[in-house]
């Protein structure tokens, strides 16, 4: 891609530019925001110290520079999310700067930044990029700082400290290069947990040379030490770069680079390109979707509508029809799309993924739900997409927390656009529920997927992504982790032993965390992958807050032996995750025998619920059934599965519309798996 790199002159923005080139991108222009007169500005977004010499940095890169002064600009917002404002703040000035970059360099497709740890900074850059149709490249994101600093030094990035602001750093450390200062930074990290790369504001740097400076490097001639904050413990000092010159590396003097100075008043002349309200799609049929609420939890499934809809529509029209209906259904029940925290999307054909996604993304903005999307052997007539939504009807900032990283990095796959890596819902004072996006074996730096990799290799990559996302949530060490559901989806026809591969998944994720395990074969995955891992987790304070319970039963229906396993994970107060697994040694059985076995298993399920006690969560929010259609004669249909559930006298009569039945293949003797969420009233 053609890239504009935001640069301050510091090590991080410079090294990210080096990474952009290493991953095959073409950096065509640099951009910078600065304070006039070289003044230092305390900012959560930008480094301003040293920016008086950014023109020299651009000359060394041999690239044009677009820069703009931050006049009359206040800081951003205190909150983590940013939804856009017309007032003059650091984010809107960045928007104006990059808008000008796009005008002057329309070929630019992406923006490179040196963000390592600051969600505040990353989210605001991503917000601006989304408004301008640009992709954010942040290859240093979530890197181990000790490893990253060593890597910068070993890759010949020569940067010096030009600001210090931490315990253990003093005037003597100003002007020191990274290699010289590295041992001291490591020592401070051990003593005071300071950030080795200065991500806590401990120090700022300025780059004098690097491999991308092909023809020239910078030498400082005169600097002034400025005392910004006097302190005997942690003084804040910085260098004002008063005189400097460029030194030729190859005996040649390159031509001067183009510098575009943007007048600060320019920001008042440009339109705000924030995405407007979702399209209404006049003329589409109206879909009526059932809505179920248990306490604050709610659930919507389009499956009943899909089963009855006989209309043939394009995938775009059907997706718009369903999400219009979801939005209207939520409005009638006084909840909103922002309170949906997880979505399952099932497609008839994975070739429709991009078309579906283009419509889907119009219905979500900041803090979107996490999501899994797979293609299945289609049991739902003329339709082409099924949507399940899970929500929590009280998602204020203290209740719902979203991890949505849209920047491409080396960390984990970016979620560019409509879904998040994870959503954390605070269920009560001691328990949180986490829904994770499905993970496939994408390569994070370029979002490619090598389909030649074995299933085992793809599982390794997917579970690594899962663990990194968990770590990025920064859940307190005082909370105990336990998986609720761990679903491994494998591609039909690949000959994999799903039970064996699930063992690999649980080993990679950490067996100590338990979980309701379900491994099934389905039709297809995004990017042509062979598998996907999708997890829900519960984190709670106290060893006994979340408990697991197991029940088993053997019985016979129509002379066919069945084995039933029932597994609960519950906090004994507000919620429970439950999985019912039915198996039989019989290679082929009558559909009526399976339906009878399902009815029997649901009776056992209800009995187990009643034995939990009156204070335990017992209201069924949703049911998701995976069934092995090929082992019945004739093959069982989704409607027969749902009918068997509806006909069961064990469950409430109104549960049927909240059941989604998915044809799948199991390894071994398993025929049927039912996953359910239970909540208190």
Coordinates of C-alpha atoms in Angstrom, one line a residue, residues 85-665:
X85 CA -16.4 16.5 17.6
X86 CA -16.3 19.7 15.5
X87 CA -14.5 21.7 18.2
X88 CA -10.7 22.2 18.0
X89 CA -8.9 19.3 19.7
X90 CA -6.0 17.1 19.0
X91 CA -8.1 14.5 17.1
X92 CA -9.8 17.0 14.8
X93 CA -6.5 18.7 14.0
X94 CA -5.1 15.3 13.0
X95 CA -8.2 14.8 10.8
X96 CA -7.5 18.1 9.1
X97 CA -3.9 17.2 8.6
X98 CA -4.6 13.8 7.0
X99 CA -7.4 15.3 4.9
X100 CA -4.8 17.7 3.4
X101 CA -2.5 14.7 2.9
X102 CA -5.2 13.0 0.9
X103 CA -5.8 16.1 -1.2
X104 CA -2.1 16.4 -2.0
X105 CA -1.4 12.7 -2.3
X106 CA -4.6 10.9 -3.3
X107 CA -2.8 7.7 -3.8
X108 CA -2.3 7.3 0.0
X109 CA -4.1 4.2 1.3
X110 CA -2.8 3.9 4.9
X111 CA -1.4 5.8 7.8
X112 CA 1.6 4.5 9.9
X113 CA 1.9 5.3 13.6
X114 CA 4.3 4.3 16.3
X115 CA 1.7 3.4 19.0
X116 CA 3.0 0.6 21.3
X117 CA 0.7 0.6 24.3
X118 CA -1.6 3.6 24.3
X119 CA -5.2 2.6 23.6
X120 CA -6.1 6.3 23.9
X121 CA -3.8 7.2 21.0
X122 CA -4.5 4.2 18.8
X123 CA -8.3 4.5 19.1
X124 CA -8.2 8.2 18.0
X125 CA -5.9 7.5 15.0
X126 CA -8.2 4.6 14.0
X127 CA -11.2 6.9 14.3
X128 CA -9.7 9.5 12.0
X129 CA -8.6 6.8 9.5
X130 CA -12.1 5.3 9.4
X131 CA -13.5 8.7 8.5
X132 CA -11.0 9.2 5.7
X133 CA -11.2 5.6 4.3
X134 CA -7.6 4.9 5.4
X135 CA -6.0 1.8 7.1
X136 CA -4.0 2.2 10.2
X137 CA -0.6 0.5 10.3
X138 CA 0.8 0.2 13.9
X139 CA 3.4 -2.6 13.7
X140 CA 4.7 -1.9 17.2
X141 CA 1.4 -2.4 18.9
X142 CA 1.5 -4.6 22.0
X143 CA 5.1 -5.6 21.4
X144 CA 7.2 -6.6 24.4
X145 CA 9.1 -3.4 25.1
X146 CA 12.3 -5.0 26.3
X147 CA 12.4 -7.1 23.1
X148 CA 11.4 -4.1 20.9
X149 CA 14.1 -1.8 22.3
X150 CA 16.8 -4.4 21.6
X151 CA 15.4 -4.9 18.1
X152 CA 15.5 -1.1 17.4
X153 CA 19.2 -1.0 18.5
X154 CA 20.1 -4.1 16.5
X155 CA 18.5 -2.7 13.4
X156 CA 20.7 0.4 13.6
X157 CA 18.2 3.0 14.7
X158 CA 20.3 5.7 16.3
X159 CA 18.1 7.8 18.5
X160 CA 18.9 9.9 21.6
X161 CA 16.9 11.0 24.6
X162 CA 15.6 14.6 24.4
X163 CA 13.2 14.5 27.3
X164 CA 13.2 12.7 30.6
X165 CA 10.4 12.6 33.2
X166 CA 10.8 9.6 35.5
X167 CA 12.2 8.4 38.8
X168 CA 15.8 7.4 38.1
X169 CA 16.4 9.7 35.1
X170 CA 18.2 13.0 35.4
X171 CA 20.0 15.6 33.4
X172 CA 22.9 13.3 32.8
X173 CA 20.7 11.0 30.8
X174 CA 19.7 13.6 28.2
X175 CA 21.3 13.2 24.8
X176 CA 22.3 9.6 25.5
X177 CA 21.7 7.1 22.6
X178 CA 19.5 4.1 23.1
X179 CA 22.3 1.5 23.2
X180 CA 24.1 3.5 25.9
X181 CA 20.9 4.0 28.0
X182 CA 19.5 0.5 27.5
X183 CA 21.1 -1.2 30.7
X184 CA 19.9 1.7 32.9
X185 CA 16.4 1.5 31.4
X186 CA 16.3 -2.2 32.1
X187 CA 17.4 -1.6 35.7
X188 CA 14.7 1.1 36.2
X189 CA 12.1 -1.4 34.9
X190 CA 13.2 -3.9 37.6
X191 CA 13.2 -1.3 40.3
X192 CA 10.2 0.8 39.5
X193 CA 8.4 -1.1 36.7
X194 CA 9.0 1.9 34.4
X195 CA 8.4 1.3 30.7
X196 CA 11.6 0.3 28.8
X197 CA 10.4 2.1 25.7
X198 CA 9.1 5.1 27.6
X199 CA 5.4 4.2 27.0
X200 CA 4.5 5.7 30.4
X201 CA 6.0 9.1 29.4
X202 CA 9.3 8.4 31.1
X203 CA 11.4 9.7 28.2
X204 CA 11.2 10.9 24.6
X205 CA 13.7 10.5 21.8
X206 CA 14.9 12.0 18.5
X207 CA 16.3 9.9 15.6
X208 CA 19.6 11.0 14.2
X209 CA 20.1 8.1 11.8
X210 CA 18.5 4.9 10.6
X211 CA 18.6 2.6 7.6
X212 CA 15.8 4.6 5.9
X213 CA 18.1 7.7 6.0
X214 CA 19.8 6.6 2.8
X215 CA 21.7 9.7 1.9
X216 CA 22.0 11.9 5.0
X217 CA 22.0 11.8 8.8
X218 CA 21.5 14.5 11.4
X219 CA 24.1 16.0 13.6
X220 CA 23.2 18.4 16.5
X221 CA 25.3 21.5 16.8
X222 CA 23.6 23.4 19.7
X223 CA 21.0 22.3 22.2
X224 CA 19.4 24.0 25.2
X225 CA 18.4 22.2 28.4
X226 CA 14.9 23.4 29.4
X227 CA 13.6 22.7 32.9
X228 CA 9.9 22.0 32.4
X229 CA 9.1 20.8 35.9
X230 CA 11.5 21.1 38.8
X231 CA 11.6 18.1 41.1
X232 CA 14.2 16.5 43.3
X233 CA 12.7 13.0 42.6
X234 CA 11.7 13.0 39.0
X235 CA 12.6 16.3 37.2
X236 CA 11.1 16.9 33.8
X237 CA 13.8 18.2 31.4
X238 CA 14.0 18.4 27.7
X239 CA 16.4 19.5 24.9
X240 CA 15.5 22.3 22.6
X241 CA 17.3 21.6 19.3
X242 CA 18.6 25.1 18.4
X243 CA 21.1 24.2 15.7
X244 CA 21.7 21.1 13.6
X245 CA 22.9 20.1 10.2
X246 CA 22.8 17.2 7.8
X247 CA 25.8 15.0 7.0
X248 CA 26.0 13.3 3.6
X249 CA 26.5 9.5 3.8
X250 CA 27.6 8.9 0.2
X251 CA 29.2 12.1 -0.8
X252 CA 26.0 13.3 -2.6
X253 CA 23.7 16.1 -1.6
X254 CA 20.1 15.1 -2.5
X255 CA 17.5 17.6 -3.7
X256 CA 15.5 19.4 -1.0
X257 CA 12.2 17.6 -0.2
X258 CA 8.8 19.3 -0.7
X259 CA 7.3 20.7 2.5
X260 CA 3.6 21.6 2.6
X261 CA 2.8 23.9 5.6
X262 CA -1.0 23.7 6.3
X263 CA -2.5 26.8 7.8
X264 CA -4.4 26.0 11.0
X265 CA -7.5 27.8 9.6
X266 CA -7.7 25.0 7.0
X267 CA -9.5 22.7 9.4
X268 CA -12.6 25.0 9.3
X269 CA -12.8 24.6 5.5
X270 CA -13.1 20.8 5.2
X271 CA -16.2 18.6 5.5
X272 CA -16.8 16.1 8.2
X273 CA -16.9 12.7 6.5
X274 CA -18.2 10.7 9.5
X275 CA -20.4 7.8 8.3
X276 CA -24.0 8.8 8.5
X277 CA -27.1 6.9 9.5
X278 CA -27.5 3.4 8.1
X279 CA -29.3 3.0 4.9
X280 CA -33.0 2.4 5.2
X281 CA -33.4 0.2 2.0
X282 CA -36.9 1.3 1.1
X283 CA -38.9 -1.5 -0.5
X284 CA -37.4 -4.4 1.4
X285 CA -39.8 -6.8 3.0
X286 CA -40.3 -6.4 6.7
X287 CA -38.8 -9.2 8.8
X288 CA -40.5 -9.9 12.2
X289 CA -38.0 -11.3 14.6
X290 CA -38.6 -12.8 18.1
X291 CA -37.0 -11.1 21.1
X292 CA -36.2 -12.8 24.4
X293 CA -35.1 -11.2 27.6
X294 CA -33.9 -12.8 30.8
X295 CA -33.2 -10.0 33.3
X296 CA -30.7 -7.7 31.6
X297 CA -29.7 -10.3 29.0
X298 CA -31.5 -10.4 25.6
X299 CA -31.3 -12.5 22.5
X300 CA -32.5 -12.3 18.9
X301 CA -32.3 -15.0 16.2
X302 CA -33.3 -14.6 12.6
X303 CA -33.5 -18.4 12.1
X304 CA -37.3 -18.6 12.5
X305 CA -37.7 -15.9 9.8
X306 CA -35.1 -17.6 7.6
X307 CA -37.0 -20.9 7.8
X308 CA -40.3 -19.3 6.8
X309 CA -39.1 -16.7 4.3
X310 CA -39.7 -17.9 0.7
X311 CA -38.3 -14.8 -0.9
X312 CA -35.2 -14.9 -3.0
X313 CA -33.1 -11.7 -2.4
X314 CA -29.6 -10.7 -2.9
X315 CA -27.3 -11.2 0.1
X316 CA -27.0 -7.4 0.4
X317 CA -30.8 -6.9 0.5
X318 CA -31.3 -9.8 2.9
X319 CA -28.6 -8.5 5.3
X320 CA -30.1 -5.0 5.3
X321 CA -33.6 -6.5 5.8
X322 CA -32.4 -8.5 8.9
X323 CA -30.5 -5.7 10.5
X324 CA -33.3 -3.2 9.9
X325 CA -35.5 -5.7 11.7
X326 CA -33.0 -6.2 14.5
X327 CA -32.7 -2.5 15.0
X328 CA -36.5 -2.0 15.0
X329 CA -37.1 -5.0 17.4
X330 CA -34.5 -3.6 19.8
X331 CA -36.1 -0.1 19.6
X332 CA -39.5 -1.6 20.5
X333 CA -38.0 -3.3 23.5
X334 CA -36.2 -0.1 24.6
X335 CA -32.6 -1.3 23.9
X336 CA -30.2 -0.3 21.2
X337 CA -27.7 -1.7 18.8
X338 CA -24.9 -0.4 21.1
X339 CA -26.1 -2.9 23.7
X340 CA -25.5 -5.9 21.5
X341 CA -22.1 -7.4 22.5
X342 CA -21.9 -10.6 20.4
X343 CA -23.1 -11.8 17.0
X344 CA -23.0 -15.1 15.2
X345 CA -23.4 -14.9 11.4
X346 CA -24.1 -18.0 9.3
X347 CA -23.8 -17.9 5.5
X348 CA -25.0 -20.2 2.9
X349 CA -22.0 -19.4 0.7
X350 CA -18.7 -17.9 2.1
X351 CA -18.3 -16.2 -1.3
X352 CA -21.0 -13.8 0.0
X353 CA -18.8 -12.7 3.0
X354 CA -17.6 -9.4 1.5
X355 CA -21.1 -8.4 0.3
X356 CA -22.6 -9.2 3.7
X357 CA -19.9 -7.3 5.5
X358 CA -20.3 -4.2 3.4
X359 CA -23.9 -3.9 4.6
X360 CA -23.3 -5.2 8.2
X361 CA -20.7 -2.5 9.0
X362 CA -23.3 0.3 8.3
X363 CA -25.2 -0.7 11.5
X364 CA -22.3 -0.3 14.0
X365 CA -19.9 2.4 14.9
X366 CA -17.8 2.6 18.1
X367 CA -17.6 -0.4 20.4
X368 CA -19.1 -2.9 18.0
X369 CA -20.0 -6.5 19.0
X370 CA -17.5 -9.3 18.7
X371 CA -18.5 -11.7 16.0
X372 CA -18.0 -15.2 14.5
X373 CA -18.9 -15.9 10.8
X374 CA -18.9 -19.3 9.2
X375 CA -20.6 -21.0 6.2
X376 CA -22.8 -24.0 6.9
X377 CA -24.6 -26.7 4.9
X378 CA -27.7 -24.7 4.3
X379 CA -31.0 -25.9 5.9
X380 CA -33.0 -22.6 5.7
X381 CA -34.7 -22.5 2.3
X382 CA -34.2 -19.5 0.0
X383 CA -32.4 -17.3 2.4
X384 CA -28.6 -16.8 2.5
X385 CA -27.7 -15.4 6.0
X386 CA -28.7 -16.1 9.6
X387 CA -27.9 -13.7 12.4
X388 CA -27.9 -14.3 16.2
X389 CA -27.5 -11.4 18.5
X390 CA -26.7 -11.5 22.2
X391 CA -27.0 -8.3 24.3
X392 CA -26.9 -6.8 27.7
X393 CA -29.5 -4.1 28.4
X394 CA -27.3 -1.9 30.5
X395 CA -24.1 -1.2 28.8
X396 CA -22.9 2.0 30.3
X397 CA -19.1 2.6 30.4
X398 CA -18.8 0.7 33.7
X399 CA -20.7 -2.3 32.3
X400 CA -19.4 -2.9 28.8
X401 CA -15.8 -2.7 27.7
X402 CA -14.8 -3.3 24.1
X403 CA -11.4 -4.3 22.7
X404 CA -11.5 -3.1 19.0
X405 CA -8.1 -2.9 17.4
X406 CA -8.4 -1.9 13.8
X407 CA -4.7 -1.2 13.2
X408 CA -2.7 -3.8 11.3
X409 CA 0.2 -4.9 13.5
X410 CA 2.3 -7.9 14.5
X411 CA 0.1 -8.6 17.5
X412 CA -3.1 -10.3 16.4
X413 CA -5.4 -9.9 13.4
X414 CA -6.9 -6.4 13.1
X415 CA -10.7 -6.1 13.1
X416 CA -11.0 -3.4 10.4
X417 CA -14.5 -2.1 10.6
X418 CA -17.6 -3.8 12.0
X419 CA -16.6 -6.1 14.8
X420 CA -14.4 -6.2 17.9
X421 CA -11.8 -8.7 19.1
X422 CA -13.6 -8.9 22.5
X423 CA -16.4 -7.5 24.6
X424 CA -16.3 -7.6 28.4
X425 CA -19.7 -7.4 30.2
X426 CA -19.8 -6.8 34.0
X427 CA -22.5 -9.2 35.1
X428 CA -22.2 -8.3 38.8
X429 CA -19.7 -7.0 41.3
X430 CA -17.6 -10.1 41.2
X431 CA -18.2 -11.6 37.7
X432 CA -17.5 -10.6 34.1
X433 CA -18.6 -12.3 30.9
X434 CA -16.3 -12.1 27.8
X435 CA -17.3 -12.8 24.2
X436 CA -14.4 -13.2 21.8
X437 CA -14.4 -12.9 18.0
X438 CA -13.8 -16.2 16.1
X439 CA -10.1 -16.6 15.4
X440 CA -8.7 -18.0 12.2
X441 CA -5.1 -18.4 11.2
X442 CA -4.5 -15.0 9.6
X443 CA -1.1 -13.5 9.6
X444 CA -1.4 -10.3 11.5
X445 CA 1.0 -8.0 9.6
X446 CA -0.8 -8.5 6.3
X447 CA -4.1 -10.3 7.2
X448 CA -3.3 -13.1 4.8
X449 CA -4.1 -16.8 5.4
X450 CA -1.8 -19.5 4.1
X451 CA -4.2 -22.2 3.1
X452 CA -1.2 -24.6 2.6
X453 CA -0.6 -24.7 6.4
X454 CA -1.8 -27.9 8.1
X455 CA -4.8 -27.8 10.5
X456 CA -2.5 -28.2 13.4
X457 CA -0.5 -25.1 12.3
X458 CA -3.6 -23.1 11.8
X459 CA -4.9 -24.1 15.3
X460 CA -1.5 -22.9 16.7
X461 CA -1.8 -19.5 15.0
X462 CA -5.5 -19.1 16.0
X463 CA -5.0 -20.0 19.7
X464 CA -2.0 -17.6 19.8
X465 CA -4.2 -14.8 18.6
X466 CA -6.8 -15.8 21.3
X467 CA -4.2 -15.7 24.1
X468 CA -2.8 -12.3 22.9
X469 CA -6.3 -10.8 22.9
X470 CA -6.9 -12.1 26.4
X471 CA -3.6 -10.5 27.6
X472 CA -4.6 -7.2 26.0
X473 CA -7.7 -7.0 28.0
X474 CA -5.6 -6.4 31.1
X475 CA -7.9 -8.4 33.4
X476 CA -6.9 -8.0 37.0
X477 CA -4.7 -10.9 38.3
X478 CA -7.1 -11.2 41.2
X479 CA -9.8 -12.6 38.8
X480 CA -10.0 -16.3 38.1
X481 CA -10.3 -17.2 34.4
X482 CA -12.6 -20.0 33.2
X483 CA -13.8 -20.6 29.6
X484 CA -17.6 -21.0 29.2
X485 CA -17.8 -22.2 25.6
X486 CA -14.8 -23.3 23.4
X487 CA -16.0 -24.1 19.9
X488 CA -13.6 -25.6 17.4
X489 CA -15.0 -25.5 13.9
X490 CA -13.2 -27.7 11.3
X491 CA -13.8 -27.8 7.6
X492 CA -15.8 -30.7 6.3
X493 CA -13.9 -33.1 4.1
X494 CA -10.4 -32.4 5.5
X495 CA -10.3 -35.7 7.3
X496 CA -9.3 -34.2 10.7
X497 CA -10.0 -35.9 14.0
X498 CA -12.0 -33.1 15.7
X499 CA -11.7 -34.6 19.2
X500 CA -7.9 -34.9 18.8
X501 CA -7.6 -31.4 17.5
X502 CA -9.8 -30.1 20.4
X503 CA -7.2 -31.6 22.7
X504 CA -4.6 -29.4 21.0
X505 CA -6.8 -26.3 21.4
X506 CA -7.4 -26.8 25.1
X507 CA -3.7 -27.5 25.7
X508 CA -2.8 -24.3 23.8
X509 CA -5.4 -22.2 25.7
X510 CA -4.6 -23.7 29.1
X511 CA -6.5 -26.8 30.4
X512 CA -6.7 -25.3 33.9
X513 CA -9.4 -22.9 32.6
X514 CA -11.9 -25.7 31.8
X515 CA -14.7 -24.9 29.4
X516 CA -17.7 -26.5 27.6
X517 CA -15.9 -28.0 24.6
X518 CA -17.6 -28.5 21.2
X519 CA -15.8 -29.6 18.1
X520 CA -17.8 -29.8 14.9
X521 CA -17.2 -29.9 11.1
X522 CA -18.9 -27.3 9.0
X523 CA -18.7 -26.0 5.4
X524 CA -16.3 -23.1 5.1
X525 CA -14.5 -20.2 6.7
X526 CA -13.4 -16.7 5.8
X527 CA -10.2 -16.5 3.6
X528 CA -10.4 -20.2 2.7
X529 CA -9.1 -21.4 6.1
X530 CA -9.7 -24.9 7.5
X531 CA -10.7 -24.1 11.0
X532 CA -11.8 -21.4 13.5
X533 CA -11.8 -21.2 17.3
X534 CA -14.5 -19.2 19.1
X535 CA -14.5 -18.7 22.8
X536 CA -16.6 -17.3 25.6
X537 CA -15.0 -16.8 29.0
X538 CA -16.0 -16.0 32.6
X539 CA -13.7 -14.1 34.9
X540 CA -14.6 -13.8 38.6
X541 CA -13.0 -12.9 41.9
X542 CA -12.7 -15.8 44.3
X543 CA -12.0 -19.5 43.7
X544 CA -15.6 -20.6 44.4
X545 CA -17.4 -17.8 42.5
X546 CA -17.7 -19.8 39.3
X547 CA -18.3 -23.5 39.5
X548 CA -18.6 -26.5 37.1
X549 CA -21.1 -29.3 37.4
X550 CA -21.4 -32.4 35.4
X551 CA -24.2 -35.0 35.0
X552 CA -24.3 -38.1 32.9
X553 CA -27.2 -40.5 31.9
X554 CA -27.4 -43.6 29.7
X555 CA -30.8 -44.7 28.2
X556 CA -32.4 -46.5 25.3
X557 CA -34.8 -45.1 22.7
X558 CA -36.3 -47.5 20.0
X559 CA -33.7 -50.1 20.9
X560 CA -30.9 -47.6 20.3
X561 CA -28.5 -46.9 23.2
X562 CA -27.7 -43.2 24.0
X563 CA -25.3 -41.5 26.3
X564 CA -25.9 -38.0 27.6
X565 CA -23.4 -35.6 29.2
X566 CA -24.6 -32.4 30.8
X567 CA -22.0 -29.8 31.8
X568 CA -22.7 -26.5 33.6
X569 CA -20.5 -23.5 34.3
X570 CA -22.3 -21.1 36.6
X571 CA -21.8 -18.3 39.1
X572 CA -24.7 -19.7 41.1
X573 CA -26.4 -16.3 41.0
X574 CA -26.9 -14.6 37.7
X575 CA -26.0 -16.9 34.8
X576 CA -25.0 -20.3 33.7
X577 CA -23.6 -21.7 30.5
X578 CA -24.8 -25.2 29.7
X579 CA -23.9 -27.8 27.1
X580 CA -25.8 -31.0 26.5
X581 CA -24.0 -33.7 24.4
X582 CA -25.8 -36.8 23.0
X583 CA -23.9 -39.7 21.6
X584 CA -24.7 -43.2 20.4
X585 CA -22.6 -46.2 19.1
X586 CA -25.2 -46.9 16.4
X587 CA -23.8 -45.9 13.0
X588 CA -27.2 -45.2 11.5
X589 CA -30.5 -44.7 13.3
X590 CA -34.0 -43.6 12.5
X591 CA -34.7 -39.9 12.8
X592 CA -37.5 -40.6 15.2
X593 CA -35.0 -42.3 17.6
X594 CA -32.8 -39.2 17.6
X595 CA -35.8 -36.9 18.2
X596 CA -37.0 -39.2 21.0
X597 CA -33.5 -39.1 22.5
X598 CA -33.4 -35.3 22.3
X599 CA -36.7 -35.1 24.1
X600 CA -35.4 -37.5 26.8
X601 CA -32.2 -35.4 27.2
X602 CA -34.2 -32.2 27.6
X603 CA -36.2 -33.8 30.4
X604 CA -32.9 -34.6 32.1
X605 CA -31.7 -31.0 31.4
X606 CA -34.8 -29.5 33.1
X607 CA -34.5 -31.9 36.0
X608 CA -30.9 -30.8 36.5
X609 CA -32.0 -27.2 36.4
X610 CA -34.7 -27.8 39.1
X611 CA -32.2 -29.5 41.3
X612 CA -29.9 -26.4 41.3
X613 CA -32.3 -24.7 43.8
X614 CA -34.6 -21.7 43.5
X615 CA -31.9 -19.1 43.7
X616 CA -29.9 -20.4 40.8
X617 CA -30.2 -19.0 37.2
X618 CA -32.8 -21.0 35.4
X619 CA -34.3 -18.8 32.6
X620 CA -33.3 -20.1 29.2
X621 CA -32.1 -17.2 27.0
X622 CA -31.1 -19.1 23.9
X623 CA -30.5 -22.6 22.5
X624 CA -28.1 -23.5 19.8
X625 CA -28.2 -27.0 18.5
X626 CA -25.5 -28.8 16.4
X627 CA -26.8 -32.0 14.9
X628 CA -25.2 -34.8 12.8
X629 CA -27.7 -35.2 9.9
X630 CA -25.9 -37.8 8.0
X631 CA -26.3 -40.6 10.7
X632 CA -30.0 -40.6 10.5
X633 CA -32.2 -42.3 7.8
X634 CA -33.6 -40.3 6.3
X635 CA -31.3 -37.3 7.1
X636 CA -32.6 -35.1 9.9
X637 CA -33.5 -31.5 9.1
X638 CA -33.1 -28.4 11.2
X639 CA -36.9 -28.0 11.4
X640 CA -37.2 -31.5 12.8
X641 CA -34.6 -30.7 15.4
X642 CA -36.3 -27.5 16.4
X643 CA -39.7 -29.3 16.4
X644 CA -38.3 -32.0 18.7
X645 CA -37.2 -29.2 21.1
X646 CA -40.5 -27.4 20.8
X647 CA -42.5 -30.6 21.4
X648 CA -40.5 -31.4 24.5
X649 CA -42.7 -30.9 27.5
X650 CA -39.6 -30.3 29.5
X651 CA -39.0 -26.8 28.2
X652 CA -41.2 -23.7 28.2
X653 CA -43.4 -23.5 25.1
X654 CA -41.9 -20.2 24.0
X655 CA -38.3 -21.5 23.7
X656 CA -38.7 -22.8 20.2
X657 CA -38.3 -19.5 18.4
X658 CA -35.0 -18.9 20.2
X659 CA -33.4 -22.1 18.9
X660 CA -30.9 -22.1 16.0
X661 CA -30.2 -25.5 14.6
X662 CA -26.9 -26.0 12.7
X663 CA -26.1 -29.1 10.6
X664 CA -22.6 -30.3 11.5
X665 CA -20.3 -33.3 11.6

